[in-house]
Coordinates of C-alpha atoms in Angstrom, one line a residue:
X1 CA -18.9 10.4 17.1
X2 CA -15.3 12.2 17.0
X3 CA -15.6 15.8 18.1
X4 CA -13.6 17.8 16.2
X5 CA -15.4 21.5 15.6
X6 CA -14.9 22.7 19.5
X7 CA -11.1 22.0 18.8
X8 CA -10.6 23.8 16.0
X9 CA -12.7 26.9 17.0
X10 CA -10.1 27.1 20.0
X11 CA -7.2 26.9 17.3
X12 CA -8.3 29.0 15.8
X13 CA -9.1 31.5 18.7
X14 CA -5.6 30.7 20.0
X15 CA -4.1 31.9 16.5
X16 CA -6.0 35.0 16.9
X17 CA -5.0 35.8 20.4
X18 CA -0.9 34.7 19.7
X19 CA -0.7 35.7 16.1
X20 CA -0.8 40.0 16.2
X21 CA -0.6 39.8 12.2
X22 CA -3.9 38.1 12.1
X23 CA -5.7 40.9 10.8
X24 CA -3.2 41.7 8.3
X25 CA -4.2 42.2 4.7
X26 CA -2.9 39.6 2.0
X27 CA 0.9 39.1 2.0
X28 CA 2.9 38.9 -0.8
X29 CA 4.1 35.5 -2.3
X30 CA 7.6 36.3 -1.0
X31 CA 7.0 36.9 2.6
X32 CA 8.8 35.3 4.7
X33 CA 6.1 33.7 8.0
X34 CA 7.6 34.9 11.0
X35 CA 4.3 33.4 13.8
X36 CA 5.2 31.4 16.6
X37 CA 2.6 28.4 17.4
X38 CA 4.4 26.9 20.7
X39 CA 1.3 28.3 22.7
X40 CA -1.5 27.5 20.3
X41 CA -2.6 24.1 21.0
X42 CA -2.5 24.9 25.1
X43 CA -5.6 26.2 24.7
X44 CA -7.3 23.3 22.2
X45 CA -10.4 22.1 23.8
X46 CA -10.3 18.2 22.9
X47 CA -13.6 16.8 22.6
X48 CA -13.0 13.1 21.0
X49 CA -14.8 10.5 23.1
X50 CA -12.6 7.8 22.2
X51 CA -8.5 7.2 21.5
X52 CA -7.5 7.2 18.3
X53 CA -3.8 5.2 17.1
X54 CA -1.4 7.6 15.2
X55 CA -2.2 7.7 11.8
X56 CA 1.9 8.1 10.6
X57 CA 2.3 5.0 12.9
X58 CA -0.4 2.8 11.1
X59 CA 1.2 3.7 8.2
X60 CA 4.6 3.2 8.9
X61 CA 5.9 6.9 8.7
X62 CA 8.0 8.9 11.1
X63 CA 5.8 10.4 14.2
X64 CA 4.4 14.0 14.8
X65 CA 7.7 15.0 16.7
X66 CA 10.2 13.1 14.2
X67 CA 8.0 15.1 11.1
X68 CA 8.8 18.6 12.4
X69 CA 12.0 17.7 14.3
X70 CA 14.8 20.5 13.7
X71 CA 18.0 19.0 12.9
X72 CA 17.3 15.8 11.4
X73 CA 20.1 14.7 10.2
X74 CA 20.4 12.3 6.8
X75 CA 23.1 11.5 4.1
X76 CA 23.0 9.9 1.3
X77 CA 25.8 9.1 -1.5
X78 CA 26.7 12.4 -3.8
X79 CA 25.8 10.0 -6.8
X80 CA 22.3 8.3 -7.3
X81 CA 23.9 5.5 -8.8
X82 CA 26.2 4.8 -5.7
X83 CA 22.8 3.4 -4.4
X84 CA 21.4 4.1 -0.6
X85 CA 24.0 4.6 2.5
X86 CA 24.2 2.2 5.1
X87 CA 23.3 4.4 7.9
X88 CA 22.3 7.8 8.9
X89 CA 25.5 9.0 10.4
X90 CA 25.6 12.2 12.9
X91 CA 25.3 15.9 11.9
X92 CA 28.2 16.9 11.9
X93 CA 29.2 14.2 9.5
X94 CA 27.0 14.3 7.2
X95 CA 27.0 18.0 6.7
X96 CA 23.6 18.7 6.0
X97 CA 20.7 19.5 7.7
X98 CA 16.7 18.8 6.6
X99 CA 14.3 20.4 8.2
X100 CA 10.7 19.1 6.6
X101 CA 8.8 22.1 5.1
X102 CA 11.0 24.9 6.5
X103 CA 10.3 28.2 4.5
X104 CA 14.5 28.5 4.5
X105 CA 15.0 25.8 2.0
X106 CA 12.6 26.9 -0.7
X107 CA 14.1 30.1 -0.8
X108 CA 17.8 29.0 -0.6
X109 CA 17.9 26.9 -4.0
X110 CA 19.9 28.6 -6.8
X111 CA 17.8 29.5 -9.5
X112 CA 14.7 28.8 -8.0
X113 CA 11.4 30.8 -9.0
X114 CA 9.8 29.9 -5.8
X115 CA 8.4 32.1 -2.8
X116 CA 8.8 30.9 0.6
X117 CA 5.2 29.6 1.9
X118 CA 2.6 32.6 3.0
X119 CA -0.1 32.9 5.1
X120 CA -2.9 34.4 3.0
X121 CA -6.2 35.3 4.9
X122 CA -9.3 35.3 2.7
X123 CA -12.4 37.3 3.3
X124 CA -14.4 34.1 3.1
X125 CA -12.0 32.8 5.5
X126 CA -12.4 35.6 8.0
X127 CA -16.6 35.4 8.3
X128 CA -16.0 32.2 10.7
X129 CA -15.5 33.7 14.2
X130 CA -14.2 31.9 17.2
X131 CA -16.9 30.9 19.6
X132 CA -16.4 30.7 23.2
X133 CA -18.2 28.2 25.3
X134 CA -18.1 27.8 29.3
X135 CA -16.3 24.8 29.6
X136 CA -19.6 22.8 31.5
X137 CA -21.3 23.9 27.9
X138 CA -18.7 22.5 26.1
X139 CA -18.6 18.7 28.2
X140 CA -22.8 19.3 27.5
X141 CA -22.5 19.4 23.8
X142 CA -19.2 16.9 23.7
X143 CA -21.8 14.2 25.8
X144 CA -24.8 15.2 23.5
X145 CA -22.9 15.1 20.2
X146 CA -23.7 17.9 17.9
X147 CA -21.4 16.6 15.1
X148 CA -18.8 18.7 12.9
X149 CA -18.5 22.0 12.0
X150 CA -16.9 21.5 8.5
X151 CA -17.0 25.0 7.7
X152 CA -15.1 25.8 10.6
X153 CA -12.6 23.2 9.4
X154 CA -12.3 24.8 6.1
X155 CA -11.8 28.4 7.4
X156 CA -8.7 27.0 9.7
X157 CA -7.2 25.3 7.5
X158 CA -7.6 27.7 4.9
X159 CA -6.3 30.4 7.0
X160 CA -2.4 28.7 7.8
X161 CA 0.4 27.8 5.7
X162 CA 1.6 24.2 6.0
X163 CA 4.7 25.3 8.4
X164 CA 1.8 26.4 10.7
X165 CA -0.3 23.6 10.7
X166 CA 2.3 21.2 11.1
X167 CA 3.2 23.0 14.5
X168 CA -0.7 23.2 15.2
X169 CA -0.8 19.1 14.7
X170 CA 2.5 18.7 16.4
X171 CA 1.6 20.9 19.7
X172 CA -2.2 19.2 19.7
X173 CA -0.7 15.6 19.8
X174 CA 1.5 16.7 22.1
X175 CA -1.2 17.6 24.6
X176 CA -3.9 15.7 23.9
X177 CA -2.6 12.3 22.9
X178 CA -4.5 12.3 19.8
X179 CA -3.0 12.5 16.0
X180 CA -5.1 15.4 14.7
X181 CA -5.2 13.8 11.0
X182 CA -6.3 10.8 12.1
X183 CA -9.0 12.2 14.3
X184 CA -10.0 14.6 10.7
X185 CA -10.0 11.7 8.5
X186 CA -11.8 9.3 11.2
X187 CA -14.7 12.4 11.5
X188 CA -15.0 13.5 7.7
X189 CA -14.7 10.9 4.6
X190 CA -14.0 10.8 1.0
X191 CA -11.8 12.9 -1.0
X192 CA -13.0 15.8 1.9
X193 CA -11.3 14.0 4.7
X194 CA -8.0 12.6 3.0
X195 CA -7.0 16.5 1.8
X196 CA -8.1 17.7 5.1
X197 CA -6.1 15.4 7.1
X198 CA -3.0 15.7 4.2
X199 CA -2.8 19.4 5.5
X200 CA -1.4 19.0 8.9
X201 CA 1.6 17.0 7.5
X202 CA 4.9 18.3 6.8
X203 CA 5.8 19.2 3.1
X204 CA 8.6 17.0 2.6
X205 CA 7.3 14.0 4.5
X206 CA 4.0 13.9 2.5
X207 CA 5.7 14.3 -0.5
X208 CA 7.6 11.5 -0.1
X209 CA 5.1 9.4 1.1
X210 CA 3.0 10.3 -2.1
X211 CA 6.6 9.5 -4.6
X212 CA 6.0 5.7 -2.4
X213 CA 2.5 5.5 -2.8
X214 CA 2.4 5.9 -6.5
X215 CA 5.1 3.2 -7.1
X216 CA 4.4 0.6 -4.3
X217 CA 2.0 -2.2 -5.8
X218 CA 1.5 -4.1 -8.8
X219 CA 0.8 -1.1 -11.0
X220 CA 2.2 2.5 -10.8
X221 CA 0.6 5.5 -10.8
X222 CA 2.5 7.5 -13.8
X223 CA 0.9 10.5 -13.8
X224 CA 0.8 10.8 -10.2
X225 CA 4.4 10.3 -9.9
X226 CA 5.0 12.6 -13.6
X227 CA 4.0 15.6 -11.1
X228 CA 5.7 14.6 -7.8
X229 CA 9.0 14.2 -9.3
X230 CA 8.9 17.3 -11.8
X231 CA 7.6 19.8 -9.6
X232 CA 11.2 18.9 -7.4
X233 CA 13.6 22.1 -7.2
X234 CA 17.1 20.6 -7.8
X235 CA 16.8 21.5 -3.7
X236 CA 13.3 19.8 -3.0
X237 CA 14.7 16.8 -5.2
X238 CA 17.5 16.5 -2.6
X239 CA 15.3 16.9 1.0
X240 CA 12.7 14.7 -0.4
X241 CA 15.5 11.9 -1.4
X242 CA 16.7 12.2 2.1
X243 CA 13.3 11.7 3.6
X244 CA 12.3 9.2 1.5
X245 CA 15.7 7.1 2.6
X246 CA 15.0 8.3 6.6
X247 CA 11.1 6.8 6.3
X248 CA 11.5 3.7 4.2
X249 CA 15.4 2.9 4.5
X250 CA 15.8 2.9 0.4
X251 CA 16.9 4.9 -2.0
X252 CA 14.0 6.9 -3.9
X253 CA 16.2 7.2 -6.9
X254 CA 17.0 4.1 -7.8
X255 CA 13.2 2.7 -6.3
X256 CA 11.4 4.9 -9.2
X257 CA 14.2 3.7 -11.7
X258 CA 13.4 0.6 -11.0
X259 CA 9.9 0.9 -10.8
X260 CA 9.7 2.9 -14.5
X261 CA 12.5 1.3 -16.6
X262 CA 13.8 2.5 -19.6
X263 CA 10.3 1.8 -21.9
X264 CA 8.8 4.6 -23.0
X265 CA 10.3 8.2 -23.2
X266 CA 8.5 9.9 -20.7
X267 CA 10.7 6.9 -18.5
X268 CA 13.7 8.7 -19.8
X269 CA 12.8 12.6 -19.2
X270 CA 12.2 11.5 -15.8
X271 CA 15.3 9.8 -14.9
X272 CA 16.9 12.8 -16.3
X273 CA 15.3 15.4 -14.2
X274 CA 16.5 13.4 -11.4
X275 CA 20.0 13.9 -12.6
X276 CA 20.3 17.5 -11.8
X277 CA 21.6 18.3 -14.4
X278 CA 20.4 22.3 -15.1
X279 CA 22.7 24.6 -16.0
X280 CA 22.3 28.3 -17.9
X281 CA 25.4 27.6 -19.6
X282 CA 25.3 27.2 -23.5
X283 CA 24.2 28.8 -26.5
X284 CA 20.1 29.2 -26.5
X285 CA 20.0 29.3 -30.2
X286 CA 21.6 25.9 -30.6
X287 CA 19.2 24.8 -28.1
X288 CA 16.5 26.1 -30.0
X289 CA 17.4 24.6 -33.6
X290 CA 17.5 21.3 -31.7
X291 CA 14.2 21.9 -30.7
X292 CA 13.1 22.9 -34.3
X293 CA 14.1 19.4 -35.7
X294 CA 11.2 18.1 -33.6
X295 CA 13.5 14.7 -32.2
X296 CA 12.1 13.8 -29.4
X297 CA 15.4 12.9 -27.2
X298 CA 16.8 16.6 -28.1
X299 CA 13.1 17.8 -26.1
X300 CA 13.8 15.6 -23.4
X301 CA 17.7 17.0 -23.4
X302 CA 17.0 20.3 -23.4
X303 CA 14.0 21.0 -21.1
X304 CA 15.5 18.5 -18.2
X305 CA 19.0 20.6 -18.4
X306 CA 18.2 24.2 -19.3
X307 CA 18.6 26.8 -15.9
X308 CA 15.4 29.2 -15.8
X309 CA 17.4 31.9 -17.4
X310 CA 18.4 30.2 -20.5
X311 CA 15.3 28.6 -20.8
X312 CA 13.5 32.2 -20.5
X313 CA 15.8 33.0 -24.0
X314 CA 15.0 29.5 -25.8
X315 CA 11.2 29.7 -24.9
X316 CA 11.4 33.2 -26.8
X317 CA 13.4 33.1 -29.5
X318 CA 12.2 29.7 -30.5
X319 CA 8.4 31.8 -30.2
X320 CA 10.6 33.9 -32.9
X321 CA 12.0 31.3 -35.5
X322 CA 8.8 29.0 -35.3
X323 CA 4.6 29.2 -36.4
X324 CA 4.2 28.0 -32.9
X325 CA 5.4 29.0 -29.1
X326 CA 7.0 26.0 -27.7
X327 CA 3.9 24.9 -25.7
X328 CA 1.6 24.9 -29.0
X329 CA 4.2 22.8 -30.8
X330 CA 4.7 20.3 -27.7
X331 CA 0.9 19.6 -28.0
X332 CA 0.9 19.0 -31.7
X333 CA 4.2 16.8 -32.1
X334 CA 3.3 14.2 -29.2
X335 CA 0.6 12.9 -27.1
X336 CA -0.2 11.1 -23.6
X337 CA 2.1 10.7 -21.2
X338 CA 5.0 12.1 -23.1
X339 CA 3.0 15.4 -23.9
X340 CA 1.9 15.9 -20.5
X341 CA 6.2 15.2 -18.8
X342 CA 7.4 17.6 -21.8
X343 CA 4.7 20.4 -20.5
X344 CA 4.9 19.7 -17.2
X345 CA 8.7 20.1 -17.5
X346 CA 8.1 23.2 -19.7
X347 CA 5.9 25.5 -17.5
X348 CA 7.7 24.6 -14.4
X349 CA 11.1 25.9 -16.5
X350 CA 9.2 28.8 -16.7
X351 CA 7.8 28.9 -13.2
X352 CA 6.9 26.5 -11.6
X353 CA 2.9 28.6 -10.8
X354 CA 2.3 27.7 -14.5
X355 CA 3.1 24.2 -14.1
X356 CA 1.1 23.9 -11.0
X357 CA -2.0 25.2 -13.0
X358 CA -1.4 22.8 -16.0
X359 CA -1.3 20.0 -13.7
X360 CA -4.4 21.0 -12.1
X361 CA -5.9 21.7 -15.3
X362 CA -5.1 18.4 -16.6
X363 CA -6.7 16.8 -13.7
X364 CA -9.9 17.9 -14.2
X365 CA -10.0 17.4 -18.1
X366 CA -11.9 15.0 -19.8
X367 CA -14.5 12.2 -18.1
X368 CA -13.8 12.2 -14.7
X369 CA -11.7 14.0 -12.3
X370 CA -8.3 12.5 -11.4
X371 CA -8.4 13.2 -7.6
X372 CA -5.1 11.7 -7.0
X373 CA -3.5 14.7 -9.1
X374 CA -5.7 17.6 -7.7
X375 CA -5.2 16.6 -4.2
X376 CA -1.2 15.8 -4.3
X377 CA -0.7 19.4 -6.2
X378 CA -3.8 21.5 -3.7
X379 CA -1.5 19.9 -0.3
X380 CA 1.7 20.4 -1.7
X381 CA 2.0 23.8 -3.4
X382 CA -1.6 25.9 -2.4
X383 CA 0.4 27.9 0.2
X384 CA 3.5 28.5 -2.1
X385 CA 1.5 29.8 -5.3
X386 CA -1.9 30.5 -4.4
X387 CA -1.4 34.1 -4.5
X388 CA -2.4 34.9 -8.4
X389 CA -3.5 31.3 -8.8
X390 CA -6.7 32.4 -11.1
X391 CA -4.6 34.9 -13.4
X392 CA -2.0 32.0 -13.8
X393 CA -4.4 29.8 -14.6
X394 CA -6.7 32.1 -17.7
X395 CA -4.7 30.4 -20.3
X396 CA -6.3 26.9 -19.5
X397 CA -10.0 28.7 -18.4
X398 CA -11.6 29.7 -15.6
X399 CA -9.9 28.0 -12.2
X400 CA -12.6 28.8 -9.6
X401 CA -15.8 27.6 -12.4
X402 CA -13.5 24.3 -13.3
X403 CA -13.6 23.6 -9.8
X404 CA -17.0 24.0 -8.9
X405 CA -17.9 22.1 -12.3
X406 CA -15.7 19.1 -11.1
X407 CA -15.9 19.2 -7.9
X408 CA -19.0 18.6 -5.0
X409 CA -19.5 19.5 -1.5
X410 CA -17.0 20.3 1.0
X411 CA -14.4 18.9 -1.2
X412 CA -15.1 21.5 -3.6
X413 CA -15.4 24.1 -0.8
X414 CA -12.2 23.0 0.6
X415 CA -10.3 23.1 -2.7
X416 CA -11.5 26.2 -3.3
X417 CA -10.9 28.3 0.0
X418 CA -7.2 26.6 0.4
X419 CA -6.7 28.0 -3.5
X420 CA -8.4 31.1 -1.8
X421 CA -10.8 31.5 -5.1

């Protein structure tokens, strides 16, 4: 069996001896991560008895290096109905830059309500201490087998932003030979190992992969891909286009276009927020006695296209002229799909925290938990708004008690130490 606890422990002693903020207290959501990781995986002790194939290989993505790679270099057409680009030309010609995950990008988009990602240390995080063990005690215990240490796991991962972990996964392959999620996901199992493993892959890369693996098939996830494509800053929407063309050579607008048609309406307010079409421009109050005749195309209209300031105004005032707020009358005027995009779409307007709660909320109400949801939202977004994630969260009930009610295991301990609750 895979041994995976001695490596970690020496990340994570590494992080401690390179990092000097370590012992920090909790930062604030707009902190900008400053840490270097270029030495932390020189010290990784690798204990896996046998090789393992690269898990981005078997499934077809871009490798460790190309993930992180500074620089990478994709265009694509200026209108998403010009369709896909015949090739990838240079830098300099294609004028823009994507770098997967980097902090700079989050905070650069116009309008956005987003903090760059944070490193947040948890006093639950903190108990786990690095070990030291002579290195003959370590080839003892790697030849005896003493299995995984899944709370040290935990504690790591909880500990770094994706940014960090990335590099961590990066640096480790690049010494060891080994792809560090496919070593986690080969050593732990279930809904435990996939979100483990999801955590050491760059933002952008994953998110595209997750946009692909809700449409691919004979049937497409909806709600899945309801969350990946309306949690997209007009900014995300772009880099996450551009990966999606660099990993699988198509174009991700016209692929979920295709994929969704024109059937329902919740089809429509999706193919609209992938127009980019927000602006702060315009009268709120005309917005708002659109909103008041209850039509469903002028809901779709004017949450896909208001900025956050305007839509700040026309979530008040219509508060003002109505019985309702405008979440309360979403609920009561539509149902399913469409009332879950119009909400979605509505607290992300707001900020996008509050949508990130609903959508967690949402996968864990009813029979069942929808794993898909709570996994996609926890990798994506747990560094960028876990900081007051349980205040955010008191309109839809208690986060930390939904989770242990839902959730089992070290799934549920997982969930809950990344959310840092």
């Amino acid at each position: 069996k895979n041994r995976i606890y001695f490596n970690l422990i020496q990340i994570l002693k590494s992080l401690v001896l390179f990092f000097p903020h370590y012992n920090e207290p909790i930062r604030s959501a707009n902190a900008r991560p400053t840490r270097s990781t270029s030495d932390a995986a020189d010290v990784i002790w690798s204990a896996h008895a046998t090789g393992l194939s690269s898990a981005n290989a078997s499934a077809g993505l871009p490798s460790a290096a190309d993930a992180v790679r500074p620089g990478l270099p994709v265009a694509l057409p200026d209108d998403p109905a010009d369709g896909p680009a015949d090739a990838v030309p240079s830098a300099a010609s294609a004028g823009t830059t994507v770098r997967p995950g980097h902090a700079g990008q989050l905070r650069a988009d116009p309008g956005c309500r987003r903090a760059a990602p944070v490193r947040v240390h948890s006093a639950a995080a903190r108990k786990v201490q690095p070990q030291v063990l002579p290195s003959r005690e370590r080839a003892a215990h790697r030849d005896e087998g003493i299995g995984t240490d899944n709370k040290a796991i935990i504690a790591i991962i909880s500990q770094y932003n994706t940014d960090e972990l990335v590099e961590i996964g990066r640096q480790y392959e690049a010494s060891f030979g080994k792809n560090l999620q496919e070593c986690l996901k080969s050593e732990l199992s279930g809904n435990f190992g996939d979100l483990a493993g999801s955590m050491f892959t760059s933002r952008y890369v994953k998110w595209a992969a997750m946009i692909q693996e809700a449409i691919e098939g004979c049937g497409t996830d909806e709600k899945a891909l309801m969350d990946l494509i309306v949690m997209c800053t007009p900014a995300d929407l772009d880099t996450v286009r551009k990966m999606y063309y660099f990993m699988y050579n198509k174009d991700m607008y016209r692929e979920v276009s295709e994929d969704i048609n024109n059937v329902h309406h919740w089809c429509i307010f999706l193919k609209r927020w992938m127009r980019l079409s927000k602006s702060d421009a315009g009268d709120p109050m005309a917005d708002v006695n659109r909103l008041l005749k209850g039509d469903v195309h002028d809901f779709i209209e004017v949450i896909c296209d208001a900025g956050p300031a305007k839509y700040d105004q026309i979530n008040a005032l219509f508060a003002q002229h109505s019985k309702n707020d405008l979440a309360k009358t979403i609920e009561k005027k539509f149902s399913g799909k469409m009332e879950q995009i119009l909400l979605i779409g509505h607290y992300f307007n707001l900020h996008p925290q509050k949508a990130v709660c609903y959508i967690l909320y949402r996968s864990m109400k009813g029979l069942g938990t929808n794993d898909t949801r709570l996994k996609n939202v926890t990798s994506l977004f747990r560094d960028l708004y876990c900081v007051g994630i349980a205040e955010a969260y008191r309109p839809f009930g208690d986060l930390r008690k939904d989770f242990k009610g839902d959730l089992s295991g070290n799934y549920e301990k997982l969930v809950l130490a990344v959310w840092h609750l």
